[in-house]
Short mmCIF file of C-alpha atoms and ligand atoms in Angstrom, two decimals:
data_model
loop_
_atom_site.label_atom_id
_atom_site.label_comp_id
_atom_site.label_asym_id
_atom_site.label_seq_id
_atom_site.Cartn_x
_atom_site.Cartn_y
_atom_site.Cartn_z
CA MET A 451 -40.41 46.10 -32.77
CA HIS A 452 -39.53 42.57 -34.02
CA ASP A 453 -40.04 40.99 -30.57
CA GLU A 454 -41.32 37.69 -31.96
CA ASP A 455 -38.66 37.41 -34.66
CA LEU A 456 -35.92 38.25 -32.16
CA ALA A 457 -37.26 35.64 -29.73
CA ARG A 458 -37.40 32.96 -32.44
CA TRP A 459 -33.88 33.74 -33.59
CA GLN A 460 -32.56 33.72 -30.00
CA ARG A 461 -34.12 30.32 -29.26
CA GLY A 462 -32.66 28.76 -32.40
CA TRP A 463 -29.28 30.45 -32.01
CA SER A 464 -29.04 29.18 -28.43
CA ALA A 465 -30.07 25.67 -29.54
CA ALA A 466 -27.48 25.70 -32.32
CA ARG A 467 -24.76 26.62 -29.81
CA GLY A 468 -25.96 24.22 -27.09
CA TRP A 469 -26.79 27.06 -24.66
CA ASN A 470 -29.76 25.51 -22.94
CA ALA A 471 -30.28 27.77 -19.92
CA ALA A 472 -32.25 30.95 -20.66
CA GLN A 473 -34.63 33.05 -18.58
CA ARG A 474 -36.52 36.34 -18.92
CA VAL A 475 -35.57 39.19 -16.58
CA ASP A 476 -37.23 42.61 -17.05
CA ASP A 477 -38.19 41.69 -20.66
CA VAL A 478 -34.55 40.84 -21.38
CA THR A 479 -33.66 37.27 -22.38
CA VAL A 480 -30.69 36.13 -20.34
CA VAL A 481 -28.80 33.24 -21.95
CA ARG A 482 -26.29 31.47 -19.71
CA VAL A 483 -23.40 30.71 -22.07
CA GLY A 484 -20.69 29.84 -19.57
CA GLU A 485 -17.71 30.17 -21.91
CA PRO A 486 -14.50 31.90 -20.74
CA GLN A 487 -14.86 34.82 -23.18
CA CYS A 488 -18.67 34.93 -22.98
CA ARG A 489 -20.38 34.10 -19.72
CA VAL A 490 -23.80 35.46 -20.64
CA GLU A 491 -25.76 36.98 -23.56
CA TYR A 492 -28.46 39.57 -22.84
CA VAL A 493 -30.86 39.75 -25.81
CA ALA A 494 -33.45 42.55 -26.07
CA THR A 495 -35.09 45.06 -28.36
CA GLU A 496 -34.13 48.73 -28.13
CA ARG A 497 -37.11 49.33 -25.82
CA ASP A 498 -35.39 47.21 -23.15
CA ALA A 499 -31.78 48.15 -23.97
CA ALA A 500 -31.34 50.11 -20.73
CA ALA A 501 -32.54 47.14 -18.67
CA ALA A 502 -30.14 44.83 -20.54
CA ALA A 503 -27.27 47.27 -19.95
CA HIS A 504 -28.11 47.48 -16.26
CA LEU A 505 -28.04 43.67 -15.98
CA ALA A 506 -24.68 43.49 -17.78
CA LEU A 507 -23.10 46.25 -15.71
CA THR A 508 -24.23 44.81 -12.38
CA ASP A 509 -23.70 41.07 -12.87
CA SER A 510 -20.70 39.34 -11.31
CA ASN A 511 -18.98 38.24 -14.53
CA PRO A 512 -15.39 39.28 -15.30
CA PRO A 513 -15.02 42.47 -17.45
CA GLY A 514 -15.51 41.80 -21.15
CA THR A 515 -17.47 38.57 -20.74
CA SER A 516 -21.08 39.84 -20.54
CA TRP A 517 -22.47 40.39 -24.06
CA LEU A 518 -25.56 42.15 -25.38
CA VAL A 519 -27.50 41.79 -28.62
CA ILE A 520 -29.93 44.68 -29.11
CA ALA A 521 -32.36 44.89 -32.03
CA THR A 522 -32.37 48.55 -33.06
CA ALA A 523 -32.75 50.56 -36.26
CA GLU A 524 -30.05 52.94 -34.96
CA PRO A 525 -27.09 50.90 -33.64
CA GLY A 526 -24.77 53.93 -33.58
CA ARG A 527 -27.04 56.03 -31.39
CA VAL A 528 -27.93 53.14 -29.07
CA ALA A 529 -24.23 52.22 -28.74
CA ARG A 530 -23.53 55.77 -27.53
CA GLU A 531 -26.42 55.57 -25.06
CA LEU A 532 -25.09 52.28 -23.68
CA LEU A 533 -21.64 53.64 -22.74
CA PRO A 534 -19.58 52.48 -20.82
CA LEU A 535 -20.56 49.26 -22.58
CA GLU A 536 -18.23 48.61 -25.50
CA TYR A 537 -19.57 48.58 -29.08
CA VAL A 538 -18.36 45.38 -30.82
CA ARG A 539 -20.10 45.19 -34.21
CA THR A 540 -23.39 45.40 -36.07
CA GLU A 541 -25.09 42.36 -37.56
CA TRP A 542 -28.52 42.03 -39.22
CA LEU A 543 -31.51 39.90 -38.25
CA MET A 544 -32.79 38.22 -41.42
CA LYS A 545 -35.76 36.01 -42.21
CA ILE A 546 -37.10 33.83 -45.01
CA SER A 547 -40.06 31.62 -45.83
CA LEU A 548 -38.01 28.48 -46.48
CA PRO A 549 -39.65 27.31 -49.71
CA GLU A 550 -38.75 30.73 -51.16
CA GLN A 551 -35.00 30.33 -50.74
CA ALA A 552 -33.22 29.81 -54.05
CA LEU A 553 -31.63 26.34 -54.20
CA HIS A 554 -28.17 25.61 -55.57
CA PRO A 555 -26.35 22.28 -55.99
CA VAL A 556 -22.88 21.56 -54.62
CA PRO A 557 -20.40 22.40 -57.41
CA ALA A 558 -18.02 19.65 -58.64
CA PRO A 559 -15.62 18.33 -57.44
CA TYR A 560 -16.92 19.10 -53.94
CA ALA A 561 -19.02 16.62 -51.93
CA VAL A 562 -21.54 17.31 -49.18
CA GLU A 563 -22.12 15.48 -45.91
CA VAL A 564 -25.17 15.97 -43.66
CA THR A 565 -25.04 14.99 -39.99
CA GLY A 566 -26.73 16.05 -36.76
CA GLY A 567 -29.62 15.00 -34.60
CA ARG A 568 -33.30 15.80 -34.11
CA SER A 569 -32.96 19.52 -33.54
CA VAL A 570 -29.65 20.42 -35.20
CA ILE A 571 -28.57 19.84 -38.80
CA ASP A 572 -24.86 20.04 -39.66
CA VAL A 573 -23.62 20.37 -43.22
CA GLN A 574 -20.01 20.00 -44.30
CA ILE A 575 -18.63 20.37 -47.80
CA TYR A 576 -15.32 18.68 -48.56
CA GLY A 577 -13.00 19.13 -51.54
CA TYR A 578 -9.33 18.82 -52.46
CA GLY A 579 -8.82 16.69 -49.35
CA GLU A 580 -10.09 19.21 -46.82
CA LEU A 581 -13.13 20.73 -45.17
CA ALA A 582 -14.03 23.65 -47.43
CA ALA A 583 -17.32 24.96 -46.00
CA SER A 584 -19.79 24.22 -43.25
CA GLY A 585 -22.94 25.42 -41.53
CA ARG A 586 -25.54 24.50 -38.98
CA MET A 587 -29.30 24.90 -38.64
CA ALA A 588 -31.30 24.47 -35.46
CA VAL A 589 -34.80 23.17 -36.18
CA LEU A 590 -37.32 23.93 -33.45
CA HIS A 591 -41.12 24.01 -33.35
CA THR A 592 -40.76 27.83 -33.54
CA GLY A 593 -38.87 27.57 -36.86
CA ALA A 594 -35.31 27.15 -38.01
CA VAL A 595 -32.18 29.24 -37.38
CA ALA A 596 -29.05 29.09 -39.54
CA ASP A 597 -25.75 29.58 -37.74
CA MET A 598 -21.97 29.35 -38.22
CA ILE A 599 -22.05 29.49 -42.02
CA GLN A 600 -18.45 29.65 -43.19
CA THR A 601 -16.21 28.89 -46.12
CA ASP A 602 -12.46 28.43 -45.81
CA PRO A 603 -10.76 31.47 -47.44
CA ALA A 604 -9.07 29.25 -50.06
CA HIS A 605 -12.48 28.03 -51.30
CA ARG A 606 -14.54 31.25 -51.33
CA ARG A 607 -16.65 32.60 -54.22
CA ARG A 608 -17.20 29.13 -55.68
CA GLY A 609 -20.80 28.80 -54.53
CA LEU A 610 -20.04 26.66 -51.47
CA ALA A 611 -21.87 28.75 -48.85
CA ARG A 612 -24.82 28.89 -51.24
CA ALA A 613 -24.73 25.08 -51.42
CA VAL A 614 -24.45 24.80 -47.60
CA MET A 615 -27.56 26.99 -47.24
CA SER A 616 -29.39 24.96 -49.90
CA THR A 617 -28.65 21.69 -48.13
CA LEU A 618 -29.67 23.05 -44.72
CA VAL A 619 -32.92 24.45 -46.10
CA THR A 620 -33.81 21.31 -48.06
CA THR A 621 -33.24 19.21 -44.92
CA ALA A 622 -35.29 21.59 -42.73
CA VAL A 623 -38.17 21.70 -45.24
CA ALA A 624 -38.22 17.88 -45.25
CA ARG A 625 -38.88 18.21 -41.50
CA ASN A 626 -41.89 20.46 -42.20
CA THR A 627 -40.19 23.68 -41.11
CA THR A 628 -41.52 26.73 -42.94
CA THR A 629 -39.63 29.81 -41.71
CA ALA A 630 -36.08 30.56 -40.71
CA HIS A 631 -34.07 33.35 -39.13
CA LEU A 632 -30.37 34.17 -38.86
CA SER A 633 -28.03 36.91 -37.74
CA ALA A 634 -25.88 38.00 -40.67
CA SER A 635 -22.35 39.35 -40.49
CA PRO A 636 -21.39 42.11 -42.95
CA GLN A 637 -19.69 39.41 -45.07
CA GLY A 638 -22.65 37.05 -44.89
CA ARG A 639 -25.41 39.54 -45.67
CA PRO A 640 -24.84 39.72 -49.49
CA LEU A 641 -24.91 35.90 -49.59
CA TYR A 642 -28.28 35.67 -47.81
CA THR A 643 -29.74 38.59 -49.76
CA SER A 644 -28.77 36.83 -53.01
CA LEU A 645 -30.66 33.75 -51.77
CA GLY A 646 -33.88 35.71 -51.07
CA TRP A 647 -33.59 36.44 -47.32
CA THR A 648 -34.93 39.81 -46.12
CA THR A 649 -33.41 42.07 -43.48
CA LEU A 650 -35.67 42.83 -40.50
CA THR A 651 -33.43 45.01 -38.33
CA PRO A 652 -29.81 45.70 -37.46
CA LEU A 653 -28.52 43.95 -34.33
CA LEU A 654 -26.12 45.89 -32.14
CA VAL A 655 -23.53 43.63 -30.48
CA ALA A 656 -21.87 45.10 -27.37
CA ARG A 657 -20.21 43.87 -24.21
CA THR A 658 -18.90 45.06 -20.89
CA ALA A 659 -15.55 46.81 -21.35
CA ALA A 660 -12.64 44.36 -21.64
CA PRO A 661 -9.83 44.83 -19.08
C1 LIG B 967 -19.77 34.78 -46.12
C2 LIG B 967 -19.12 33.50 -46.60
C3 LIG B 967 -19.72 32.31 -45.82
C4 LIG B 967 -19.43 33.33 -48.11
O1 LIG B 967 -18.90 32.06 -48.52
P1 LIG B 967 -18.67 31.69 -50.06
O2 LIG B 967 -18.57 30.21 -50.16
O3 LIG B 967 -17.53 32.47 -50.59
O4 LIG B 967 -20.02 32.22 -50.73
P2 LIG B 967 -20.58 31.78 -52.17
O5 LIG B 967 -19.45 31.54 -53.12
O6 LIG B 967 -21.56 30.69 -52.00
O7 LIG B 967 -21.33 33.13 -52.59
C5 LIG B 967 -22.65 33.14 -53.07
C6 LIG B 967 -23.07 34.57 -53.34
O8 LIG B 967 -23.06 35.32 -52.13
C7 LIG B 967 -22.59 36.66 -52.39
N1 LIG B 967 -21.30 36.85 -51.75
C8 LIG B 967 -20.55 35.93 -51.11
N2 LIG B 967 -19.42 36.49 -50.60
C9 LIG B 967 -19.47 37.81 -50.93
C10 LIG B 967 -18.59 38.91 -50.70
N3 LIG B 967 -17.44 38.77 -50.00
N4 LIG B 967 -18.94 40.11 -51.18
C11 LIG B 967 -20.08 40.28 -51.89
N5 LIG B 967 -20.95 39.25 -52.15
C12 LIG B 967 -20.65 38.05 -51.68
C13 LIG B 967 -22.46 36.76 -53.92
O9 LIG B 967 -23.73 37.13 -54.42
C14 LIG B 967 -22.14 35.33 -54.27
O10 LIG B 967 -22.46 35.01 -55.60
P3 LIG B 967 -21.37 35.28 -56.78
O11 LIG B 967 -20.04 34.76 -56.29
O12 LIG B 967 -21.93 34.51 -57.92
O13 LIG B 967 -21.34 36.77 -56.96
C15 LIG B 967 -17.57 33.54 -46.43
O14 LIG B 967 -17.09 34.75 -46.96
C16 LIG B 967 -17.10 33.43 -44.98
O15 LIG B 967 -16.90 32.32 -44.46
N6 LIG B 967 -16.91 34.57 -44.32
C17 LIG B 967 -16.44 34.60 -42.91
C18 LIG B 967 -17.48 34.06 -41.95
C19 LIG B 967 -18.81 34.77 -42.09
O16 LIG B 967 -18.92 36.00 -42.03
N7 LIG B 967 -19.87 33.96 -42.25
C20 LIG B 967 -21.23 34.45 -42.32
C21 LIG B 967 -21.77 34.46 -40.94
S1 LIG B 967 -23.40 35.16 -40.92
#
């Protein structure tokens, strides 16, 4: 049920966001986020969705600030079973063997900048005097995780996100990383599919009901 892939993605996602405190409770990964709109993320497969829901509904966080990510082939049905938790959206857990990702250069007149440290790579693409696109990849011993891939609306459909992904992957491969995961939004999924990523499972995103 994608346990290992989900765990690898969660570790990299947390590293990319700087959420360093995580523990396992009843086979649910509990990530302490500590942000005003998101105090905690409960990550689980469908098998442990009820346990994750119980944790979210009984913790002491303000309404609307406890979030769940559940790997399930049937997000609609599981969302109904999790009521009164609030359905937020569906994303998709995707994976690739890094050397298999198609590579694309940064199109002129844009220029790329790579920054970051040992475990996080940041890529920014600039053009026409502004930041046009950016993305991040956490690189852990368990593999890499791409996160926060975005292109400013004024610069979309010019191949910039493709170039961000290429730069992240090239940098990760140079660090001997061989596989990567990500959680794709509906907008991001066609991009990753076009680059050779495969979809493993939908991810149901829910939270405690907002006030
Ligand atoms: C998704 C996003 C990053 C794409 O950025 P972009 O720079 O426009 O993407 P690219 O120009 O590199 O697109 C490369 C390919 O991806 C696919 N693609 C990108 N956007 C698409 C869209 N809106 N609809 C369908 N396919 C799309 C196409 O195959 C495209 O190739 P083509 O233009 O030759 O057809 C951008 O729309 C965005 O920032 N969206 C909001 C944030 C978001 O959802 N990010 C993804 C998080 S997982």
